[in-house]
PDB file of C-alpha atoms in Angstrom:
ATOM      1  CA  MET A 283     -11.761  14.897   5.820  1.00 40.00           C
ATOM      2  CA  THR A 284     -10.750  16.544   9.104  1.00 41.00           C
ATOM      3  CA  THR A 285     -12.961  16.834  11.876  1.00 41.00           C
ATOM      4  CA  ALA A 286     -13.031  19.095  14.840  1.00 41.00           C
ATOM      5  CA  ALA A 287     -12.039  16.177  16.928  1.00 58.00           C
ATOM      6  CA  GLU A 288      -8.643  15.673  15.135  1.00 72.00           C
ATOM      7  CA  PRO A 289      -5.592  17.483  16.155  1.00 82.00           C
ATOM      8  CA  PRO A 290      -4.611  20.075  13.581  1.00 85.00           C
ATOM      9  CA  ILE A 291      -1.193  20.131  11.764  1.00 88.00           C
ATOM     10  CA  ALA A 292      -0.201  23.163  13.356  1.00 91.00           C
ATOM     11  CA  ASP A 293      -0.315  21.441  16.823  1.00 94.00           C
ATOM     12  CA  LEU A 294       1.780  18.514  15.311  1.00 95.00           C
ATOM     13  CA  LEU A 295       4.425  21.033  14.046  1.00 95.00           C
ATOM     14  CA  ALA A 296       4.787  22.690  17.427  1.00 96.00           C
ATOM     15  CA  LEU A 297       4.962  19.222  19.194  1.00 97.00           C
ATOM     16  CA  ILE A 298       7.718  18.069  16.728  1.00 97.00           C
ATOM     17  CA  GLU A 299       9.902  21.031  17.313  1.00 96.00           C
ATOM     18  CA  LYS A 300       9.461  20.747  21.334  1.00 97.00           C
ATOM     19  CA  THR A 301      10.069  17.165  21.395  1.00 97.00           C
ATOM     20  CA  TRP A 302      12.307  16.160  18.417  1.00 97.00           C
ATOM     21  CA  GLY A 303      13.805  19.664  17.861  1.00 96.00           C
ATOM     22  CA  TYR A 304      13.047  19.835  14.153  1.00 95.00           C
ATOM     23  CA  ARG A 305      11.733  23.116  12.838  1.00 94.00           C
ATOM     24  CA  ILE A 306      11.773  21.915   9.041  1.00 93.00           C
ATOM     25  CA  LEU A 307      10.224  18.731   7.792  1.00 94.00           C
ATOM     26  CA  ARG A 308      11.757  16.741   5.007  1.00 92.00           C
ATOM     27  CA  PRO A 309       9.838  16.122   1.689  1.00 91.00           C
ATOM     28  CA  LEU A 310       6.679  14.304   1.998  1.00 95.00           C
ATOM     29  CA  GLN A 311       6.741  14.053   5.732  1.00 96.00           C
ATOM     30  CA  GLN A 312       4.075  16.515   6.370  1.00 96.00           C
ATOM     31  CA  PRO A 313       1.263  14.924   4.067  1.00 97.00           C
ATOM     32  CA  ALA A 314       2.128  11.606   5.319  1.00 97.00           C
ATOM     33  CA  MET A 315       1.537  12.951   9.015  1.00 97.00           C
ATOM     34  CA  GLN A 316      -1.525  14.573   7.777  1.00 96.00           C
ATOM     35  CA  ALA A 317      -2.939  11.306   6.423  1.00 97.00           C
ATOM     36  CA  MET A 318      -2.389   9.588   9.985  1.00 96.00           C
ATOM     37  CA  LEU A 319      -4.107  12.717  11.637  1.00 95.00           C
ATOM     38  CA  ASP A 320      -7.085  12.378   9.247  1.00 95.00           C
ATOM     39  CA  GLY A 321      -7.281   8.703   9.710  1.00 95.00           C
ATOM     40  CA  ARG A 322      -6.775   8.102   6.134  1.00 96.00           C
ATOM     41  CA  ASP A 323      -4.943   4.936   5.041  1.00 97.00           C
ATOM     42  CA  SER A 324      -1.629   5.601   3.472  1.00 98.00           C
ATOM     43  CA  LEU A 325       1.284   4.088   1.514  1.00 98.00           C
ATOM     44  CA  VAL A 326       4.642   6.067   2.140  1.00 97.00           C
ATOM     45  CA  VAL A 327       7.785   5.182   0.032  1.00 96.00           C
ATOM     46  CA  LEU A 328      10.857   7.215   1.236  1.00 93.00           C
ATOM     47  CA  PRO A 329      14.386   6.363   0.855  1.00 87.00           C
ATOM     48  CA  THR A 330      16.580   5.504   3.968  1.00 83.00           C
ATOM     49  CA  GLY A 331      17.218   8.723   5.713  1.00 80.00           C
ATOM     50  CA  GLY A 332      13.982  10.240   4.476  1.00 82.00           C
ATOM     51  CA  GLY A 333      12.490  10.330   8.116  1.00 92.00           C
ATOM     52  CA  LYS A 334       9.753   7.611   7.815  1.00 94.00           C
ATOM     53  CA  SER A 335       9.702   6.810  11.496  1.00 96.00           C
ATOM     54  CA  LEU A 336       8.824  10.486  12.473  1.00 97.00           C
ATOM     55  CA  CYS A 337       5.857  10.167   9.883  1.00 97.00           C
ATOM     56  CA  TYR A 338       4.187   7.874  12.296  1.00 97.00           C
ATOM     57  CA  GLN A 339       5.909   8.455  15.773  1.00 98.00           C
ATOM     58  CA  ALA A 340       4.949  12.324  15.835  1.00 97.00           C
ATOM     59  CA  PRO A 341       1.071  11.796  14.692  1.00 97.00           C
ATOM     60  CA  ALA A 342       0.838   8.895  17.186  1.00 97.00           C
ATOM     61  CA  LEU A 343       2.111  10.902  20.012  1.00 97.00           C
ATOM     62  CA  LEU A 344      -0.240  13.833  19.144  1.00 97.00           C
ATOM     63  CA  ARG A 345      -3.286  11.541  18.592  1.00 95.00           C
ATOM     64  CA  SER A 346      -2.572   9.951  22.061  1.00 95.00           C
ATOM     65  CA  LEU A 347      -2.272  13.151  23.616  1.00 95.00           C
ATOM     66  CA  HIS A 348      -5.655  14.214  22.279  1.00 94.00           C
ATOM     67  CA  GLY A 349      -7.138  10.920  23.807  1.00 92.00           C
ATOM     68  CA  GLN A 350      -7.394   8.999  20.742  1.00 92.00           C
ATOM     69  CA  GLY A 351      -5.712   5.769  21.968  1.00 94.00           C
ATOM     70  CA  PRO A 352      -2.221   4.404  21.220  1.00 97.00           C
ATOM     71  CA  THR A 353      -0.899   3.535  17.748  1.00 98.00           C
ATOM     72  CA  VAL A 354       0.355   0.079  17.039  1.00 98.00           C
ATOM     73  CA  VAL A 355       3.564  -0.138  15.168  1.00 98.00           C
ATOM     74  CA  ILE A 356       4.312  -3.364  13.182  1.00 96.00           C
ATOM     75  CA  SER A 357       8.013  -4.148  12.863  1.00 94.00           C
ATOM     76  CA  PRO A 358       9.802  -7.483  11.575  1.00 89.00           C
ATOM     77  CA  LEU A 359      12.881  -7.592  13.982  1.00 88.00           C
ATOM     78  CA  ILE A 360      13.314  -7.269  17.734  1.00 90.00           C
ATOM     79  CA  ALA A 361      16.146  -5.149  17.512  1.00 89.00           C
ATOM     80  CA  LEU A 362      14.542  -2.718  15.236  1.00 90.00           C
ATOM     81  CA  MET A 363      11.703  -2.319  17.839  1.00 94.00           C
ATOM     82  CA  LYS A 364      14.053  -1.918  20.660  1.00 94.00           C
ATOM     83  CA  ASP A 365      15.896   0.696  18.884  1.00 94.00           C
ATOM     84  CA  GLN A 366      12.834   2.767  18.416  1.00 96.00           C
ATOM     85  CA  VAL A 367      11.543   2.134  21.800  1.00 97.00           C
ATOM     86  CA  ASP A 368      14.710   3.119  23.505  1.00 96.00           C
ATOM     87  CA  SER A 369      14.870   6.282  21.343  1.00 96.00           C
ATOM     88  CA  LEU A 370      11.423   7.324  22.047  1.00 97.00           C
ATOM     89  CA  ARG A 371      11.750   6.835  25.750  1.00 97.00           C
ATOM     90  CA  SER A 372      14.812   8.934  25.909  1.00 97.00           C
ATOM     91  CA  LEU A 373      12.653  11.670  24.458  1.00 97.00           C
ATOM     92  CA  GLY A 374       9.975  11.245  27.297  1.00 97.00           C
ATOM     93  CA  ILE A 375       7.470   9.266  25.031  1.00 98.00           C
ATOM     94  CA  ALA A 376       5.703   6.600  26.566  1.00 97.00           C
ATOM     95  CA  ALA A 377       6.478   3.507  24.051  1.00 98.00           C
ATOM     96  CA  ALA A 378       6.992  -0.102  24.603  1.00 97.00           C
ATOM     97  CA  GLN A 379       7.436  -3.252  22.685  1.00 96.00           C
ATOM     98  CA  LEU A 380       5.579  -6.725  23.037  1.00 94.00           C
ATOM     99  CA  ASP A 381       7.893  -9.616  21.742  1.00 89.00           C
ATOM    100  CA  SER A 382       9.447 -12.966  22.833  1.00 85.00           C
ATOM    101  CA  SER A 383      12.481 -11.156  24.336  1.00 86.00           C
ATOM    102  CA  LEU A 384      10.298 -10.093  27.442  1.00 89.00           C
ATOM    103  CA  SER A 385       9.794 -12.008  30.570  1.00 91.00           C
ATOM    104  CA  ALA A 386       6.316 -13.029  31.720  1.00 92.00           C
ATOM    105  CA  ASP A 387       6.426  -9.956  34.344  1.00 95.00           C
ATOM    106  CA  GLU A 388       7.444  -7.365  31.464  1.00 94.00           C
ATOM    107  CA  ARG A 389       4.673  -8.628  29.310  1.00 92.00           C
ATOM    108  CA  ARG A 390       2.327  -8.177  32.248  1.00 94.00           C
ATOM    109  CA  GLN A 391       3.409  -4.592  32.811  1.00 96.00           C
ATOM    110  CA  VAL A 392       2.954  -3.655  29.156  1.00 96.00           C
ATOM    111  CA  ALA A 393      -0.598  -5.105  29.100  1.00 95.00           C
ATOM    112  CA  ALA A 394      -1.201  -2.963  32.341  1.00 96.00           C
ATOM    113  CA  ASP A 395       0.229   0.070  30.628  1.00 96.00           C
ATOM    114  CA  LEU A 396      -1.872  -0.372  27.737  1.00 95.00           C
ATOM    115  CA  ARG A 397      -5.071  -1.013  29.820  1.00 94.00           C
ATOM    116  CA  ALA A 398      -4.440   2.145  31.904  1.00 95.00           C
ATOM    117  CA  GLY A 399      -4.001   4.390  28.871  1.00 95.00           C
ATOM    118  CA  ARG A 400      -0.068   5.094  29.662  1.00 96.00           C
ATOM    119  CA  LEU A 401       1.305   4.154  26.133  1.00 97.00           C
ATOM    120  CA  HIS A 402       1.415   6.303  23.139  1.00 98.00           C
ATOM    121  CA  LEU A 403       2.973   3.705  21.029  1.00 98.00           C
ATOM    122  CA  LEU A 404       3.068  -0.215  21.149  1.00 98.00           C
ATOM    123  CA  PHE A 405       5.519  -1.978  18.835  1.00 98.00           C
ATOM    124  CA  MET A 406       5.103  -5.714  18.082  1.00 95.00           C
ATOM    125  CA  SER A 407       5.859  -8.147  15.190  1.00 92.00           C
ATOM    126  CA  PRO A 408       3.165  -9.418  12.581  1.00 91.00           C
ATOM    127  CA  GLU A 409       3.017 -12.710  14.371  1.00 89.00           C
ATOM    128  CA  ARG A 410       2.382 -11.352  17.788  1.00 90.00           C
ATOM    129  CA  LEU A 411      -0.452  -9.076  16.416  1.00 91.00           C
ATOM    130  CA  VAL A 412      -2.146 -11.604  14.363  1.00 88.00           C
ATOM    131  CA  GLY A 413      -1.469 -14.599  16.524  1.00 86.00           C
ATOM    132  CA  GLY A 414      -2.102 -12.915  19.798  1.00 86.00           C
ATOM    133  CA  GLY A 415      -5.636 -14.146  20.064  1.00 87.00           C
ATOM    134  CA  ALA A 416      -8.951 -12.757  21.198  1.00 91.00           C
ATOM    135  CA  SER A 417      -7.513 -11.594  24.535  1.00 92.00           C
ATOM    136  CA  LEU A 418      -4.857  -9.383  22.762  1.00 94.00           C
ATOM    137  CA  HIS A 419      -7.210  -8.166  20.167  1.00 95.00           C
ATOM    138  CA  GLY A 420      -9.770  -7.150  22.725  1.00 95.00           C
ATOM    139  CA  MET A 421      -7.071  -5.478  24.840  1.00 95.00           C
ATOM    140  CA  LEU A 422      -6.100  -3.379  21.729  1.00 96.00           C
ATOM    141  CA  ARG A 423      -9.784  -2.467  21.082  1.00 96.00           C
ATOM    142  CA  ASP A 424     -10.347  -1.579  24.598  1.00 95.00           C
ATOM    143  CA  ALA A 425      -7.258   0.747  24.575  1.00 96.00           C
ATOM    144  CA  GLY A 426      -8.663   2.775  21.923  1.00 95.00           C
ATOM    145  CA  VAL A 427      -6.246   1.856  19.039  1.00 96.00           C
ATOM    146  CA  GLN A 428      -7.384   3.490  16.001  1.00 93.00           C
ATOM    147  CA  ALA A 429      -4.197   3.460  13.828  1.00 97.00           C
ATOM    148  CA  VAL A 430      -1.765   0.853  12.827  1.00 97.00           C
ATOM    149  CA  ALA A 431       1.668   1.667  11.076  1.00 98.00           C
ATOM    150  CA  ILE A 432       3.444  -1.037   9.385  1.00 97.00           C
ATOM    151  CA  ASP A 433       7.197  -0.491   9.014  1.00 95.00           C
ATOM    152  CA  GLU A 434       9.164  -2.436   6.355  1.00 93.00           C
ATOM    153  CA  ALA A 435       5.829  -2.856   4.581  1.00 94.00           C
ATOM    154  CA  HIS A 436       7.533  -4.322   1.439  1.00 93.00           C
ATOM    155  CA  CYS A 437       7.998  -7.537   3.658  1.00 92.00           C
ATOM    156  CA  ILE A 438       4.348  -8.391   2.760  1.00 92.00           C
ATOM    157  CA  SER A 439       4.859  -8.610  -0.889  1.00 89.00           C
ATOM    158  CA  HIS A 440       6.035 -11.662  -2.744  1.00 84.00           C
ATOM    159  CA  TRP A 441       7.509  -9.125  -5.095  1.00 82.00           C
ATOM    160  CA  GLY A 442       9.613  -7.245  -2.419  1.00 72.00           C
ATOM    161  CA  HIS A 443      13.434  -8.063  -1.777  1.00 73.00           C
ATOM    162  CA  ASP A 444      12.677  -9.417   1.734  1.00 78.00           C
ATOM    163  CA  PHE A 445       9.314 -11.320   1.686  1.00 83.00           C
ATOM    164  CA  ARG A 446       8.128 -12.645   5.065  1.00 82.00           C
ATOM    165  CA  PRO A 447       5.161 -14.878   4.897  1.00 82.00           C
ATOM    166  CA  GLU A 448       4.092 -13.611   8.454  1.00 83.00           C
ATOM    167  CA  TYR A 449       3.304 -10.414   6.972  1.00 88.00           C
ATOM    168  CA  ARG A 450       0.669 -11.849   4.805  1.00 88.00           C
ATOM    169  CA  GLN A 451      -1.359 -12.459   7.954  1.00 87.00           C
ATOM    170  CA  LEU A 452      -1.725  -8.703   8.412  1.00 91.00           C
ATOM    171  CA  ALA A 453      -4.461  -9.034   5.752  1.00 87.00           C
ATOM    172  CA  HIS A 454      -6.577  -9.737   8.756  1.00 89.00           C
ATOM    173  CA  LEU A 455      -6.163  -6.296  10.254  1.00 91.00           C
ATOM    174  CA  ARG A 456      -9.580  -5.210   9.261  1.00 90.00           C
ATOM    175  CA  GLU A 457     -11.069  -8.123  11.392  1.00 92.00           C
ATOM    176  CA  ILE A 458      -8.914  -7.444  14.215  1.00 93.00           C
ATOM    177  CA  LEU A 459      -9.142  -3.750  14.447  1.00 94.00           C
ATOM    178  CA  PRO A 460     -12.226  -2.869  12.597  1.00 94.00           C
ATOM    179  CA  GLY A 461     -12.301   1.073  11.569  1.00 92.00           C
ATOM    180  CA  THR A 462      -8.583   1.409  12.097  1.00 95.00           C
ATOM    181  CA  SER A 463      -6.612   3.391   9.713  1.00 97.00           C
ATOM    182  CA  VAL A 464      -3.517   1.313   8.208  1.00 97.00           C
ATOM    183  CA  HIS A 465      -0.356   3.244   7.213  1.00 98.00           C
ATOM    184  CA  ALA A 466       2.303   1.158   5.315  1.00 97.00           C
ATOM    185  CA  PHE A 467       6.167   2.566   5.235  1.00 97.00           C
ATOM    186  CA  THR A 468       8.964   1.174   3.229  1.00 94.00           C
ATOM    187  CA  ALA A 469      11.926   2.594   1.651  1.00 90.00           C
ATOM    188  CA  THR A 470      11.996   0.186  -1.244  1.00 84.00           C
ATOM    189  CA  ALA A 471       8.807  -0.648  -3.119  1.00 88.00           C
ATOM    190  CA  THR A 472       8.436  -0.725  -7.085  1.00 91.00           C
ATOM    191  CA  THR A 473       5.309   0.011  -8.570  1.00 93.00           C
ATOM    192  CA  GLN A 474       4.363  -3.774  -8.631  1.00 94.00           C
ATOM    193  CA  VAL A 475       5.206  -3.936  -5.024  1.00 93.00           C
ATOM    194  CA  ARG A 476       3.231  -0.859  -4.042  1.00 95.00           C
ATOM    195  CA  LYS A 477       0.119  -2.315  -5.647  1.00 95.00           C
ATOM    196  CA  ASP A 478       0.697  -5.622  -3.914  1.00 94.00           C
ATOM    197  CA  ILE A 479       1.100  -4.001  -0.506  1.00 95.00           C
ATOM    198  CA  ALA A 480      -2.107  -1.985  -1.011  1.00 96.00           C
ATOM    199  CA  ALA A 481      -4.053  -5.071  -2.053  1.00 95.00           C
ATOM    200  CA  GLN A 482      -2.671  -7.335   0.775  1.00 93.00           C
ATOM    201  CA  LEU A 483      -3.523  -4.695   3.387  1.00 94.00           C
ATOM    202  CA  ASP A 484      -6.910  -3.856   1.916  1.00 94.00           C
ATOM    203  CA  LEU A 485      -5.856  -0.101   1.931  1.00 96.00           C
ATOM    204  CA  GLN A 486      -9.013   2.093   1.433  1.00 95.00           C
ATOM    205  CA  ASP A 487      -8.354   4.849  -1.128  1.00 96.00           C
ATOM    206  CA  PRO A 488      -4.885   5.457   0.410  1.00 96.00           C
ATOM    207  CA  GLU A 489      -2.707   8.627   0.313  1.00 97.00           C
ATOM    208  CA  LEU A 490       0.279   7.392  -1.880  1.00 97.00           C
ATOM    209  CA  LEU A 491       3.406   9.351  -1.323  1.00 97.00           C
ATOM    210  CA  VAL A 492       6.677   8.277  -3.162  1.00 95.00           C
ATOM    211  CA  GLY A 493       9.807  10.080  -2.283  1.00 91.00           C
ATOM    212  CA  ASN A 494      12.970  11.097  -4.643  1.00 85.00           C
ATOM    213  CA  PHE A 495      15.459   8.308  -4.574  1.00 78.00           C
ATOM    214  CA  ASP A 496      18.296  10.249  -5.909  1.00 77.00           C
ATOM    215  CA  ARG A 497      21.067  10.355  -3.242  1.00 76.00           C
ATOM    216  CA  PRO A 498      23.774  12.862  -4.571  1.00 79.00           C
ATOM    217  CA  ASN A 499      25.882  12.113  -1.712  1.00 80.00           C
ATOM    218  CA  LEU A 500      26.203   8.551  -2.720  1.00 82.00           C
ATOM    219  CA  THR A 501      28.338   7.248  -5.652  1.00 84.00           C
ATOM    220  CA  TYR A 502      26.959   4.032  -7.432  1.00 84.00           C
ATOM    221  CA  ARG A 503      29.263   1.810  -9.377  1.00 87.00           C
ATOM    222  CA  ILE A 504      28.811  -1.395 -11.072  1.00 91.00           C
ATOM    223  CA  LEU A 505      31.633  -3.718 -12.084  1.00 91.00           C
ATOM    224  CA  PRO A 506      31.976  -7.281 -13.478  1.00 95.00           C
ATOM    225  CA  ARG A 507      32.674  -9.732 -10.782  1.00 91.00           C
ATOM    226  CA  ARG A 508      36.116 -11.326 -11.528  1.00 91.00           C
ATOM    227  CA  ASP A 509      38.542 -12.008  -8.622  1.00 91.00           C
ATOM    228  CA  ILE A 510      36.363 -10.763  -5.923  1.00 90.00           C
ATOM    229  CA  TYR A 511      38.924 -10.934  -3.195  1.00 91.00           C
ATOM    230  CA  ARG A 512      41.257  -8.886  -5.136  1.00 91.00           C
ATOM    231  CA  GLN A 513      38.791  -6.472  -6.121  1.00 94.00           C
ATOM    232  CA  ILE A 514      37.735  -5.789  -2.423  1.00 93.00           C
ATOM    233  CA  GLU A 515      41.477  -5.339  -1.546  1.00 91.00           C
ATOM    234  CA  GLU A 516      41.540  -2.588  -4.327  1.00 92.00           C
ATOM    235  CA  VAL A 517      38.543  -0.877  -2.750  1.00 92.00           C
ATOM    236  CA  LEU A 518      40.267  -1.188   0.582  1.00 92.00           C
ATOM    237  CA  ALA A 519      43.447   0.438  -0.676  1.00 90.00           C
ATOM    238  CA  ARG A 520      41.421   3.592  -1.884  1.00 91.00           C
ATOM    239  CA  HIS A 521      40.072   4.207   1.496  1.00 91.00           C
ATOM    240  CA  PRO A 522      42.856   3.872   3.982  1.00 90.00           C
ATOM    241  CA  GLY A 523      41.913   4.353   7.644  1.00 88.00           C
ATOM    242  CA  GLU A 524      38.244   4.347   6.899  1.00 93.00           C
ATOM    243  CA  ALA A 525      35.470   2.031   7.872  1.00 92.00           C
ATOM    244  CA  GLY A 526      33.246  -0.011   5.428  1.00 91.00           C
ATOM    245  CA  ILE A 527      30.685  -2.704   5.059  1.00 94.00           C
ATOM    246  CA  ILE A 528      31.015  -5.531   2.733  1.00 93.00           C
ATOM    247  CA  TYR A 529      27.624  -7.480   2.059  1.00 92.00           C
ATOM    248  CA  ALA A 530      27.376 -11.002   0.858  1.00 91.00           C
ATOM    249  CA  MET A 531      24.569 -13.101  -0.254  1.00 88.00           C
ATOM    250  CA  ARG A 532      25.046 -16.141   2.051  1.00 91.00           C
ATOM    251  CA  ARG A 533      26.270 -16.794   5.634  1.00 93.00           C
ATOM    252  CA  ARG A 534      29.031 -18.900   4.376  1.00 94.00           C
ATOM    253  CA  ASP A 535      30.279 -16.147   2.161  1.00 94.00           C
ATOM    254  CA  VAL A 536      30.179 -13.828   5.089  1.00 95.00           C
ATOM    255  CA  ASP A 537      32.595 -16.253   7.312  1.00 95.00           C
ATOM    256  CA  ASP A 538      34.903 -17.222   4.534  1.00 94.00           C
ATOM    257  CA  LEU A 539      35.486 -13.575   3.346  1.00 93.00           C
ATOM    258  CA  SER A 540      35.834 -12.178   6.763  1.00 94.00           C
ATOM    259  CA  ALA A 541      38.289 -14.863   7.736  1.00 94.00           C
ATOM    260  CA  ALA A 542      40.335 -14.224   4.669  1.00 92.00           C
ATOM    261  CA  LEU A 543      40.491 -10.548   5.019  1.00 92.00           C
ATOM    262  CA  ALA A 544      41.365 -10.823   8.740  1.00 92.00           C
ATOM    263  CA  GLU A 545      44.178 -13.199   8.032  1.00 92.00           C
ATOM    264  CA  ASN A 546      45.803 -10.604   5.664  1.00 90.00           C
ATOM    265  CA  LYS A 547      47.678  -8.732   8.258  1.00 86.00           C
ATOM    266  CA  ALA A 548      49.190  -6.564   5.380  1.00 84.00           C
ATOM    267  CA  LEU A 549      45.621  -4.906   5.048  1.00 85.00           C
ATOM    268  CA  GLY A 550      45.924  -3.427   8.407  1.00 86.00           C
ATOM    269  CA  ARG A 551      42.206  -3.896   8.903  1.00 90.00           C
ATOM    270  CA  THR A 552      40.320  -5.247  11.886  1.00 92.00           C
ATOM    271  CA  VAL A 553      37.663  -7.464  10.297  1.00 94.00           C
ATOM    272  CA  MET A 554      34.355  -9.185  11.809  1.00 94.00           C
ATOM    273  CA  GLY A 555      31.396 -10.998  10.216  1.00 94.00           C
ATOM    274  CA  TYR A 556      27.855 -10.564  11.202  1.00 93.00           C
ATOM    275  CA  HIS A 557      24.749 -12.496  10.183  1.00 89.00           C
ATOM    276  CA  ALA A 558      21.683 -14.147  11.499  1.00 82.00           C
ATOM    277  CA  GLY A 559      23.304 -17.300  12.389  1.00 86.00           C
ATOM    278  CA  MET A 560      25.293 -15.896  15.346  1.00 86.00           C
ATOM    279  CA  THR A 561      24.079 -16.148  18.907  1.00 85.00           C
ATOM    280  CA  ALA A 562      22.903 -13.049  20.625  1.00 77.00           C
TER     281      ALA A 562
END
């Protein structure tokens, strides 16, 4: 239930237009933001491109401007955190990340900014939050953190497509930050995965918002796998002069396929492989 101390949705919409330039919200964004403003747990499933990040970034900024403390955002990858932090900073929003890529001096600066109330959003991995110890947990409580947004929340579920054991540790969130509202966001969660996310995070009477995953601008086609290399060549031939991405299950498949395509000069394509086994 909204109290007088909580910023109204009208203020949020005005802030979004001023900061991000959006006058119209996408489906389910407003109720997702309202849940954060109300301090009510939530589970939000929106397709890629549905605007999930704004659902927690905008309320976090408004709540912080109203003196309600920063919002902690849990993200699984340093690159994802950096992308969001850089984007927010370009808008003049005080955001930082706390991860292993930072030097000792940089970590001290983030801690100083947090203690001084200079941060609106703080991004970190599940390992960093849960394993940070009493010092970090006390610092977050002292900073007045009242909301935690968990991005890529399907990672917490054994039934999800990208399970990460570290995400299971987030079950301790209630102990680390008692009284904090928890908001889970993902683009991919079946009914079973949604139930598991809610159970693992101990979400209390959460606002459940599930978007429409029909993407009329995309075409889906499923074909039997025969000669995979020849089938890829056929697809490339239908899209001359266009860029594309080919997904493979294993790193070895990526290396072998990209090498084979690169060697075929008749394709006239520049090809590179990309996977987690590469150096920075």
